Amino acid sequence: MLLLTMAVGLGLTACGAKPAGTNTNGSGSAAPTPPKTEAAAPAKTEAPKEEKKLSGKLVVYSAGPKELAEGIQKGFEAKTGVKIEMFQGTTGKILSRMEAEKANPVVDVVVLASLPSAQGLKKSGLTMEYKSAVNADKLIPEWSDKEGHFFGYSASALGIVYNTKLVKTAPKEWDDLTKEEWKGKVNIPDPALSGSALDFITGYLNVKGEAGWSLFEQYKKNGVAQAGANQEALDPVITGAKSVVAAGVDYMAYQAKAKGEPVDIVYPASGTVISPRPAAIVKSSKNVDNAKAFIDYLLSDEAQKMVADTYLLPGRKDVKAKDRAGADQIPTMKVDWTWMDTNGEAATKKFTEMFK
C-alpha cells in the first residue's frame, strides 16, 4: 500500500514563568521583584504519520491470467476502497486499444505479458517514472526498469508443452519438432497476440542471429500451425486434436496439469526465454495516487502469493514459486531485451507472413 504522508510540525511557543506578587518589607517599600525566569521550551513532537486516504477509480488494462487479474482487483478494492475498471486482453489487444485511444487516453495502469512491449511504451514517452514502490528492492532486477517506468511483478517461461496420452517420448529440444514424427501435430502461438510468444521468437533470433529463422522455416514446412494466443494454442493439445505446443507458456500448462488434464512441459536444455510480466503507470493517468498504490499492491505479500498460486513465477526474489520449476531451475538463453524491443515489430510481421 502506498504511504503518502504529511509531517505536521507542532509549533510550541515557550511560556514564561508567572511574575511574583508584590511583597512589602518592614519599611513599607515594595520588595524588589525576583528576576523573571523562563521555563525550558518543551521538545517539538511530530504527529504520527498518516496513510493518505484513497478514493475514486482506477482504469487497468491487464493481460491474464483472468483469475489472477480478478483476484488482484478484488484485493486492491477491499484494501483501498478504490473502484477498478478492468479491461482484460492479450498484450497485443491491450496495445491496440491504447493506440486506438491515443487521442483521448483513459487507462491508468497497464499490466503486460512482455517486457519489450513495456520498453516500447517507455521509449515512446507513455510511462511514468515511479521509484517509491513498496518492496521494489526485492524484485528480480532484470525484470524491471531501473528508472522505475515498469515493474516485473511476475513472469512465465516458454517451453514445449505436450499431451501425455498422445506423446510417449517427449521432444527435448526446439529442433526436435522439425522431425517427421511431429508433422502436422504442433501449434505455436501468434506473436501478434501473445507477448510471451513474441519474447520467445525475438529472444531466439537475438541469440541465433538471422540463422534463427531457419528453425521457424522448418516448423512451417513440417506443418506447425500458428494458432491464436496462448490459450488457443494450448486447448487443442489438451483435447488431443494436437500433440504439442512449441513456445507454450508454462503457467497455463501447470494450471491444466493441476486440474488433471493430460499435459506436461519440457524446457529445452539449450535454453528458453523467461518472459517477465511488467506493470506500468501510464503518463496520462488521471488517477496517479491510485495508480501508485496499485503498483505497491502488486508487489505486496498478498498479491505475490496470488501470483505464486496461479503458477506464475513471482517477481520478488523472496517469494517462492508454487509446485513448479523456479526461475533458477529453468535453462535460459542470454537475451538482449533492448534488441528484442527494437526488432519485435519486424519479427512479428515476418513470422506471421511466414505462417499464413
Short mmCIF file of C-alpha atoms in Angstrom, two decimals, residues 58-210:
data_model
loop_
_atom_site.label_atom_id
_atom_site.label_comp_id
_atom_site.label_asym_id
_atom_site.label_seq_id
_atom_site.Cartn_x
_atom_site.Cartn_y
_atom_site.Cartn_z
CA LEU A 58 -8.56 3.30 -11.41
CA VAL A 59 -8.59 2.09 -15.02
CA VAL A 60 -6.42 -1.01 -15.52
CA TYR A 61 -5.71 -2.86 -18.76
CA SER A 62 -4.38 -6.29 -17.81
CA ALA A 63 -3.07 -9.34 -19.58
CA GLY A 64 -4.21 -12.59 -17.98
CA PRO A 65 -4.50 -14.93 -16.34
CA LYS A 66 -8.12 -13.99 -15.69
CA GLU A 67 -8.32 -15.39 -12.16
CA LEU A 68 -5.18 -13.52 -11.11
CA ALA A 69 -6.35 -10.22 -12.58
CA GLU A 70 -9.71 -10.60 -10.85
CA GLY A 71 -8.12 -11.63 -7.53
CA ILE A 72 -5.82 -8.61 -7.57
CA GLN A 73 -8.76 -6.37 -8.46
CA LYS A 74 -10.82 -7.61 -5.51
CA GLY A 75 -7.90 -7.45 -3.10
CA PHE A 76 -6.95 -3.89 -4.07
CA GLU A 77 -10.54 -2.67 -3.92
CA ALA A 78 -11.01 -4.21 -0.47
CA LYS A 79 -7.83 -2.57 0.87
CA THR A 80 -8.31 0.88 -0.60
CA GLY A 81 -11.96 1.45 -1.46
CA VAL A 82 -10.85 2.42 -4.97
CA LYS A 83 -13.02 1.01 -7.75
CA ILE A 84 -11.11 -0.65 -10.59
CA GLU A 85 -12.43 -0.54 -14.14
CA MET A 86 -10.71 -3.54 -15.72
CA PHE A 87 -10.14 -4.49 -19.35
CA GLN A 88 -8.56 -7.91 -19.82
CA GLY A 89 -6.89 -8.96 -23.02
CA THR A 90 -3.68 -10.20 -24.56
CA THR A 91 -0.69 -7.86 -24.74
CA GLY A 92 -1.44 -7.32 -28.43
CA LYS A 93 -5.05 -6.35 -27.76
CA ILE A 94 -4.03 -4.00 -24.92
CA LEU A 95 -1.51 -2.19 -27.11
CA SER A 96 -4.04 -1.95 -29.94
CA ARG A 97 -6.61 -0.46 -27.58
CA MET A 98 -4.11 2.08 -26.28
CA GLU A 99 -3.29 3.07 -29.86
CA ALA A 100 -6.98 3.49 -30.69
CA GLU A 101 -7.45 5.70 -27.62
CA LYS A 102 -4.29 7.74 -28.22
CA ALA A 103 -6.19 10.98 -28.78
CA ASN A 104 -8.19 10.53 -25.57
CA PRO A 105 -6.36 8.08 -23.25
CA VAL A 106 -8.30 6.66 -20.32
CA VAL A 107 -6.05 3.90 -18.92
CA ASP A 108 -4.06 4.49 -15.72
CA VAL A 109 -2.08 1.24 -15.38
CA VAL A 110 -1.15 -1.42 -17.93
CA VAL A 111 -0.13 -4.96 -16.99
CA LEU A 112 1.52 -6.71 -19.94
CA ALA A 113 2.93 -10.15 -20.68
CA SER A 114 6.02 -8.88 -22.49
CA LEU A 115 8.97 -6.85 -21.21
CA PRO A 116 9.94 -5.46 -24.64
CA SER A 117 6.39 -4.14 -25.03
CA ALA A 118 6.82 -2.19 -21.80
CA GLN A 119 10.19 -0.95 -23.05
CA GLY A 120 8.44 0.27 -26.17
CA LEU A 121 5.90 2.23 -24.13
CA LYS A 122 8.72 3.83 -22.15
CA LYS A 123 10.63 4.71 -25.31
CA SER A 124 7.50 6.38 -26.68
CA GLY A 125 7.22 8.50 -23.56
CA LEU A 126 3.97 6.87 -22.45
CA THR A 127 5.00 5.65 -18.99
CA MET A 128 5.53 7.47 -15.72
CA GLU A 129 8.58 7.08 -13.50
CA TYR A 130 7.80 5.81 -10.01
CA LYS A 131 10.57 4.86 -7.62
CA SER A 132 8.79 4.58 -4.28
CA ALA A 133 7.13 1.23 -4.75
CA VAL A 134 6.92 -0.94 -1.65
CA ASN A 135 9.21 -4.00 -1.91
CA ALA A 136 10.75 -2.76 -5.18
CA ASP A 137 14.17 -3.58 -3.72
CA LYS A 138 13.11 -7.25 -3.51
CA LEU A 139 12.27 -7.54 -7.21
CA ILE A 140 14.41 -9.52 -9.64
CA PRO A 141 16.24 -6.53 -11.15
CA GLU A 142 16.47 -7.86 -14.71
CA TRP A 143 12.67 -7.94 -14.92
CA SER A 144 12.10 -4.26 -14.12
CA ASP A 145 13.15 -0.84 -15.36
CA LYS A 146 15.94 0.63 -13.25
CA GLU A 147 14.38 4.08 -13.57
CA GLY A 148 11.01 2.87 -12.31
CA HIS A 149 8.99 3.02 -15.54
CA PHE A 150 7.77 -0.58 -15.20
CA PHE A 151 7.89 -3.35 -12.61
CA GLY A 152 8.18 -7.07 -13.43
CA TYR A 153 5.76 -8.31 -10.79
CA SER A 154 5.63 -11.85 -12.24
CA ALA A 155 6.92 -13.94 -15.14
CA SER A 156 6.34 -17.06 -17.19
CA ALA A 157 8.73 -19.22 -19.17
CA LEU A 158 8.27 -20.75 -22.60
CA GLY A 159 8.58 -24.46 -23.14
CA ILE A 160 7.44 -27.47 -25.14
CA VAL A 161 4.00 -28.45 -23.82
CA TYR A 162 2.73 -31.87 -24.81
CA ASN A 163 -0.22 -34.22 -24.37
CA THR A 164 0.95 -37.08 -22.14
CA LYS A 165 -1.60 -39.53 -23.60
CA LEU A 166 -0.51 -38.95 -27.17
CA VAL A 167 3.22 -38.44 -26.61
CA LYS A 168 5.16 -41.31 -25.09
CA THR A 169 8.64 -39.81 -25.58
CA ALA A 170 8.56 -36.07 -25.22
CA PRO A 171 10.60 -33.85 -27.54
CA LYS A 172 13.61 -32.42 -25.73
CA GLU A 173 14.79 -29.61 -28.00
CA TRP A 174 13.24 -26.95 -30.22
CA ASP A 175 14.58 -28.53 -33.40
CA ASP A 176 13.10 -31.92 -32.47
CA LEU A 177 9.79 -30.50 -33.66
CA THR A 178 11.13 -30.29 -37.22
CA LYS A 179 11.22 -34.10 -37.43
CA GLU A 180 8.76 -36.12 -39.48
CA GLU A 181 7.16 -37.70 -36.40
CA TRP A 182 5.74 -34.30 -35.41
CA LYS A 183 4.46 -33.33 -38.85
CA GLY A 184 1.07 -31.61 -38.54
CA LYS A 185 0.92 -32.19 -34.78
CA VAL A 186 2.30 -28.92 -33.41
CA ASN A 187 0.82 -25.49 -32.62
CA ILE A 188 2.71 -22.27 -31.93
CA PRO A 189 1.10 -19.09 -30.55
CA ASP A 190 0.77 -16.00 -32.72
CA PRO A 191 3.37 -13.37 -31.65
CA ALA A 192 1.00 -10.61 -32.76
CA LEU A 193 -1.39 -11.70 -30.00
CA SER A 194 0.88 -13.31 -27.40
CA GLY A 195 3.53 -11.13 -25.79
CA SER A 196 5.29 -14.16 -24.33
CA ALA A 197 5.43 -15.89 -27.73
CA LEU A 198 6.92 -12.72 -29.20
CA ASP A 199 9.51 -12.74 -26.41
CA PHE A 200 10.47 -16.30 -27.33
CA ILE A 201 10.72 -15.64 -31.05
CA THR A 202 12.72 -12.42 -30.73
CA GLY A 203 14.85 -13.94 -27.96
CA TYR A 204 15.66 -16.94 -30.12
CA LEU A 205 16.54 -14.69 -33.07
CA ASN A 206 18.63 -12.46 -30.81
CA VAL A 207 20.76 -15.43 -29.75
CA LYS A 208 20.90 -17.28 -33.08
CA GLY A 209 21.01 -14.31 -35.43
CA GLU A 210 19.46 -14.48 -38.90
#
